[in-house]
């Protein structure tokens, strides 16, 4: 059986990262090695001012993007290619080598400012390893032919989380 490639898309704030984190935590209880990275909003006084990036295997954190002046930009955010490559790209490469499951959160315009990131995503998508990736809605169609694409909503997210964990456990056989 072809190993699972799972892609999650949906509107901002619907719970894509939360789902990736919950899947990670649950599968870790089976002694599975989870690699890759997650991104999380950084808020100040209730306003989103940026995103941090965190490697799931080492816990190393950095800044993915921040409101401000600079280049490369996506909307009001300046993308920090150094941390994206040092933390995110290297986490994908390590996961390709020795994780049971690769998590990429997220694939979108900010991340595609890095050629190294685009290459690492391609390797992960074409690899034999199971992959769970959150994808910005503008990029989702690119991945529908590589695996299962879920569109997350507040109504379906709990069901989808359970289905993903069920399917990954069937493949990974913890």
PDB file of C-alpha atoms in Angstrom:
ATOM      1  CA  UNK A   1       0.000   0.000   0.000  1.00  0.00           C
ATOM      2  CA  UNK A   2       1.225   3.470  -0.815  1.00  0.00           C
ATOM      3  CA  UNK A   3       2.128   5.304   2.387  1.00  0.00           C
ATOM      4  CA  UNK A   4      -0.119   8.143   3.441  1.00  0.00           C
ATOM      5  CA  UNK A   5       0.277  11.731   2.349  1.00  0.00           C
ATOM      6  CA  UNK A   6      -2.276  13.858   4.183  1.00  0.00           C
ATOM      7  CA  UNK A   7      -2.861  17.527   3.405  1.00  0.00           C
ATOM      8  CA  UNK A   8      -5.058  19.807   5.519  1.00  0.00           C
ATOM      9  CA  UNK A   9      -6.340  23.150   4.313  1.00  0.00           C
ATOM     10  CA  UNK A  10      -8.978  25.582   5.493  1.00  0.00           C
ATOM     11  CA  UNK A  11      -9.571  29.175   6.453  1.00  0.00           C
ATOM     12  CA  UNK A  12      -7.189  30.955   8.849  1.00  0.00           C
ATOM     13  CA  UNK A  13      -7.934  30.142  12.476  1.00  0.00           C
ATOM     14  CA  UNK A  14      -9.914  26.975  11.728  1.00  0.00           C
ATOM     15  CA  UNK A  15      -7.454  24.771  13.636  1.00  0.00           C
ATOM     16  CA  UNK A  16      -4.945  23.364  11.134  1.00  0.00           C
ATOM     17  CA  UNK A  17      -1.948  23.779  13.445  1.00  0.00           C
ATOM     18  CA  UNK A  18      -3.934  22.578  16.452  1.00  0.00           C
ATOM     19  CA  UNK A  19      -4.869  19.441  14.529  1.00  0.00           C
ATOM     20  CA  UNK A  20      -1.219  18.826  13.568  1.00  0.00           C
ATOM     21  CA  UNK A  21      -0.183  19.267  17.212  1.00  0.00           C
ATOM     22  CA  UNK A  22      -2.907  16.926  18.508  1.00  0.00           C
ATOM     23  CA  UNK A  23      -1.948  14.235  15.977  1.00  0.00           C
ATOM     24  CA  UNK A  24       1.717  14.668  16.962  1.00  0.00           C
ATOM     25  CA  UNK A  25       0.986  14.356  20.688  1.00  0.00           C
ATOM     26  CA  UNK A  26      -1.266  11.315  20.292  1.00  0.00           C
ATOM     27  CA  UNK A  27       1.144   9.424  18.012  1.00  0.00           C
ATOM     28  CA  UNK A  28       4.083  10.198  20.324  1.00  0.00           C
ATOM     29  CA  UNK A  29       2.310   8.192  23.037  1.00  0.00           C
ATOM     30  CA  UNK A  30       2.910   5.113  20.819  1.00  0.00           C
ATOM     31  CA  UNK A  31       6.681   5.769  20.815  1.00  0.00           C
ATOM     32  CA  UNK A  32       6.611   6.911  17.197  1.00  0.00           C
ATOM     33  CA  UNK A  33       9.243   9.401  16.049  1.00  0.00           C
ATOM     34  CA  UNK A  34       7.569  12.539  14.751  1.00  0.00           C
ATOM     35  CA  UNK A  35       9.693  15.010  12.781  1.00  0.00           C
ATOM     36  CA  UNK A  36       9.196  18.250  10.923  1.00  0.00           C
ATOM     37  CA  UNK A  37       7.933  21.540  12.314  1.00  0.00           C
ATOM     38  CA  UNK A  38       4.934  23.568  13.356  1.00  0.00           C
ATOM     39  CA  UNK A  39       4.273  27.282  13.109  1.00  0.00           C
ATOM     40  CA  UNK A  40       2.330  29.287  15.658  1.00  0.00           C
ATOM     41  CA  UNK A  41       0.954  32.808  15.730  1.00  0.00           C
ATOM     42  CA  UNK A  42       2.618  35.385  17.923  1.00  0.00           C
ATOM     43  CA  UNK A  43       0.172  37.917  19.340  1.00  0.00           C
ATOM     44  CA  UNK A  44       0.731  41.200  21.134  1.00  0.00           C
ATOM     45  CA  UNK A  45      -2.218  43.024  22.717  1.00  0.00           C
ATOM     46  CA  UNK A  46      -4.571  40.694  20.865  1.00  0.00           C
ATOM     47  CA  UNK A  47      -3.109  41.423  17.421  1.00  0.00           C
ATOM     48  CA  UNK A  48      -1.130  38.958  15.332  1.00  0.00           C
ATOM     49  CA  UNK A  49       2.377  40.347  14.891  1.00  0.00           C
ATOM     50  CA  UNK A  50       4.146  37.317  13.492  1.00  0.00           C
ATOM     51  CA  UNK A  51       4.706  33.590  13.440  1.00  0.00           C
ATOM     52  CA  UNK A  52       7.230  31.410  15.206  1.00  0.00           C
ATOM     53  CA  UNK A  53       8.545  28.124  13.885  1.00  0.00           C
ATOM     54  CA  UNK A  54       9.416  25.126  16.056  1.00  0.00           C
ATOM     55  CA  UNK A  55      11.180  21.872  15.186  1.00  0.00           C
ATOM     56  CA  UNK A  56       9.221  18.913  16.563  1.00  0.00           C
ATOM     57  CA  UNK A  57      12.283  16.717  17.177  1.00  0.00           C
ATOM     58  CA  UNK A  58      14.655  19.198  18.854  1.00  0.00           C
ATOM     59  CA  UNK A  59      12.214  21.803  20.196  1.00  0.00           C
ATOM     60  CA  UNK A  60      14.351  24.532  18.599  1.00  0.00           C
ATOM     61  CA  UNK A  61      12.352  27.705  17.965  1.00  0.00           C
ATOM     62  CA  UNK A  62      12.779  30.733  15.763  1.00  0.00           C
ATOM     63  CA  UNK A  63      10.858  33.485  14.026  1.00  0.00           C
ATOM     64  CA  UNK A  64       9.246  32.606  10.694  1.00  0.00           C
ATOM     65  CA  UNK A  65       7.817  36.053   9.953  1.00  0.00           C
ATOM     66  CA  UNK A  66       7.167  39.376  11.654  1.00  0.00           C
ATOM     67  CA  UNK A  67       5.304  42.592  10.933  1.00  0.00           C
ATOM     68  CA  UNK A  68       7.769  45.200   9.748  1.00  0.00           C
ATOM     69  CA  UNK A  69      10.021  46.497   7.025  1.00  0.00           C
ATOM     70  CA  UNK A  70      12.243  44.229   5.003  1.00  0.00           C
ATOM     71  CA  UNK A  71      12.391  41.570   2.356  1.00  0.00           C
ATOM     72  CA  UNK A  72      11.133  39.060   1.346  1.00  0.00           C
ATOM     73  CA  UNK A  73       7.587  40.089   2.214  1.00  0.00           C
ATOM     74  CA  UNK A  74       4.197  38.422   2.271  1.00  0.00           C
ATOM     75  CA  UNK A  75       1.526  41.021   2.969  1.00  0.00           C
ATOM     76  CA  UNK A  76       2.531  42.904   6.111  1.00  0.00           C
ATOM     77  CA  UNK A  77       5.024  40.230   7.173  1.00  0.00           C
ATOM     78  CA  UNK A  78       8.758  39.995   6.555  1.00  0.00           C
ATOM     79  CA  UNK A  79       9.822  36.361   6.150  1.00  0.00           C
ATOM     80  CA  UNK A  80      12.891  35.287   8.131  1.00  0.00           C
ATOM     81  CA  UNK A  81      14.551  32.946   5.622  1.00  0.00           C
ATOM     82  CA  UNK A  82      17.411  32.214   8.013  1.00  0.00           C
ATOM     83  CA  UNK A  83      15.176  30.687  10.702  1.00  0.00           C
ATOM     84  CA  UNK A  84      12.906  29.038   8.113  1.00  0.00           C
ATOM     85  CA  UNK A  85      15.904  27.252   6.588  1.00  0.00           C
ATOM     86  CA  UNK A  86      17.817  26.605   9.836  1.00  0.00           C
ATOM     87  CA  UNK A  87      14.832  25.255  11.756  1.00  0.00           C
ATOM     88  CA  UNK A  88      12.101  24.290   9.274  1.00  0.00           C
ATOM     89  CA  UNK A  89      14.078  22.946   6.331  1.00  0.00           C
ATOM     90  CA  UNK A  90      16.578  21.082   8.519  1.00  0.00           C
ATOM     91  CA  UNK A  91      13.704  19.569  10.530  1.00  0.00           C
ATOM     92  CA  UNK A  92      12.170  18.212   7.297  1.00  0.00           C
ATOM     93  CA  UNK A  93      15.537  16.806   6.199  1.00  0.00           C
ATOM     94  CA  UNK A  94      16.072  15.102   9.580  1.00  0.00           C
ATOM     95  CA  UNK A  95      12.515  13.720   9.462  1.00  0.00           C
ATOM     96  CA  UNK A  96      13.135  12.284   5.994  1.00  0.00           C
ATOM     97  CA  UNK A  97      16.110  10.424   7.447  1.00  0.00           C
ATOM     98  CA  UNK A  98      14.768   9.045  10.688  1.00  0.00           C
ATOM     99  CA  UNK A  99      11.184   9.953  11.643  1.00  0.00           C
ATOM    100  CA  UNK A 100       8.140   7.685  11.369  1.00  0.00           C
ATOM    101  CA  UNK A 101       5.971  10.641  10.333  1.00  0.00           C
ATOM    102  CA  UNK A 102       6.817  14.038   8.810  1.00  0.00           C
ATOM    103  CA  UNK A 103       4.785  17.066   9.896  1.00  0.00           C
ATOM    104  CA  UNK A 104       4.974  20.265   7.811  1.00  0.00           C
ATOM    105  CA  UNK A 105       2.943  23.189   9.163  1.00  0.00           C
ATOM    106  CA  UNK A 106       2.474  25.068   6.874  1.00  0.00           C
ATOM    107  CA  UNK A 107       3.021  25.153   3.151  1.00  0.00           C
ATOM    108  CA  UNK A 108       2.185  28.619   1.853  1.00  0.00           C
ATOM    109  CA  UNK A 109       3.453  31.876   0.405  1.00  0.00           C
ATOM    110  CA  UNK A 110       5.797  32.684   3.305  1.00  0.00           C
ATOM    111  CA  UNK A 111       7.460  29.301   3.211  1.00  0.00           C
ATOM    112  CA  UNK A 112       7.783  29.306  -0.575  1.00  0.00           C
ATOM    113  CA  UNK A 113      10.016  32.379  -0.332  1.00  0.00           C
ATOM    114  CA  UNK A 114      12.720  29.783   0.436  1.00  0.00           C
ATOM    115  CA  UNK A 115      13.968  27.652  -2.450  1.00  0.00           C
ATOM    116  CA  UNK A 116      15.421  25.192   0.095  1.00  0.00           C
ATOM    117  CA  UNK A 117      11.976  24.867   1.673  1.00  0.00           C
ATOM    118  CA  UNK A 118      10.331  24.177  -1.695  1.00  0.00           C
ATOM    119  CA  UNK A 119      12.941  21.477  -2.396  1.00  0.00           C
ATOM    120  CA  UNK A 120      12.485  19.883   1.041  1.00  0.00           C
ATOM    121  CA  UNK A 121       8.688  19.805   0.600  1.00  0.00           C
ATOM    122  CA  UNK A 122       9.083  18.141  -2.786  1.00  0.00           C
ATOM    123  CA  UNK A 123      11.369  15.490  -1.262  1.00  0.00           C
ATOM    124  CA  UNK A 124       8.886  14.871   1.564  1.00  0.00           C
ATOM    125  CA  UNK A 125       5.931  14.606  -0.836  1.00  0.00           C
ATOM    126  CA  UNK A 126       7.825  12.157  -3.069  1.00  0.00           C
ATOM    127  CA  UNK A 127       9.362  10.162  -0.215  1.00  0.00           C
ATOM    128  CA  UNK A 128       8.186   6.808   1.129  1.00  0.00           C
ATOM    129  CA  UNK A 129       7.436   8.373   4.519  1.00  0.00           C
ATOM    130  CA  UNK A 130       3.981   9.281   5.792  1.00  0.00           C
ATOM    131  CA  UNK A 131       3.418  13.034   5.683  1.00  0.00           C
ATOM    132  CA  UNK A 132       0.922  15.294   7.407  1.00  0.00           C
ATOM    133  CA  UNK A 133       1.064  18.819   6.007  1.00  0.00           C
ATOM    134  CA  UNK A 134      -1.087  21.875   6.506  1.00  0.00           C
ATOM    135  CA  UNK A 135      -1.438  23.857   3.305  1.00  0.00           C
ATOM    136  CA  UNK A 136      -2.557  27.446   2.726  1.00  0.00           C
ATOM    137  CA  UNK A 137      -5.826  27.358   0.808  1.00  0.00           C
ATOM    138  CA  UNK A 138      -4.221  29.088  -2.207  1.00  0.00           C
ATOM    139  CA  UNK A 139      -1.754  26.179  -2.534  1.00  0.00           C
ATOM    140  CA  UNK A 140      -4.039  23.245  -1.721  1.00  0.00           C
ATOM    141  CA  UNK A 141      -4.815  22.237  -5.316  1.00  0.00           C
ATOM    142  CA  UNK A 142      -1.098  21.619  -5.955  1.00  0.00           C
ATOM    143  CA  UNK A 143      -1.153  18.672  -3.553  1.00  0.00           C
ATOM    144  CA  UNK A 144      -4.522  16.991  -4.155  1.00  0.00           C
ATOM    145  CA  UNK A 145      -3.007  14.422  -6.531  1.00  0.00           C
ATOM    146  CA  UNK A 146      -0.309  13.369  -4.025  1.00  0.00           C
ATOM    147  CA  UNK A 147      -2.570  12.146  -1.239  1.00  0.00           C
ATOM    148  CA  UNK A 148      -5.737  12.946   0.681  1.00  0.00           C
ATOM    149  CA  UNK A 149      -6.725  16.612   0.962  1.00  0.00           C
ATOM    150  CA  UNK A 150      -9.014  17.583   3.827  1.00  0.00           C
ATOM    151  CA  UNK A 151     -10.760  20.952   4.043  1.00  0.00           C
ATOM    152  CA  UNK A 152     -11.022  21.674   7.753  1.00  0.00           C
ATOM    153  CA  UNK A 153     -14.066  23.441   9.227  1.00  0.00           C
ATOM    154  CA  UNK A 154     -15.110  23.968  12.853  1.00  0.00           C
ATOM    155  CA  UNK A 155     -17.824  21.362  12.240  1.00  0.00           C
ATOM    156  CA  UNK A 156     -15.608  18.579  10.852  1.00  0.00           C
ATOM    157  CA  UNK A 157     -12.233  19.109  12.539  1.00  0.00           C
ATOM    158  CA  UNK A 158     -12.745  16.635  15.392  1.00  0.00           C
ATOM    159  CA  UNK A 159     -13.952  13.917  13.001  1.00  0.00           C
ATOM    160  CA  UNK A 160     -11.045  14.588  10.620  1.00  0.00           C
ATOM    161  CA  UNK A 161      -8.531  14.451  13.490  1.00  0.00           C
ATOM    162  CA  UNK A 162      -9.858  11.045  14.532  1.00  0.00           C
ATOM    163  CA  UNK A 163      -9.842   9.770  10.942  1.00  0.00           C
ATOM    164  CA  UNK A 164      -6.245  10.934  10.387  1.00  0.00           C
ATOM    165  CA  UNK A 165      -5.023   9.300  13.604  1.00  0.00           C
ATOM    166  CA  UNK A 166      -6.869   6.081  12.711  1.00  0.00           C
ATOM    167  CA  UNK A 167      -5.321   6.023   9.214  1.00  0.00           C
ATOM    168  CA  UNK A 168      -1.807   6.856  10.401  1.00  0.00           C
ATOM    169  CA  UNK A 169      -1.939   4.187  13.118  1.00  0.00           C
ATOM    170  CA  UNK A 170      -2.996   1.657  10.480  1.00  0.00           C
ATOM    171  CA  UNK A 171       0.049   2.563   8.361  1.00  0.00           C
ATOM    172  CA  UNK A 172       2.609   3.069  11.122  1.00  0.00           C
ATOM    173  CA  UNK A 173       1.423   0.047  13.153  1.00  0.00           C
ATOM    174  CA  UNK A 174       2.665   1.336  16.504  1.00  0.00           C
TER     175      UNK A 174
END
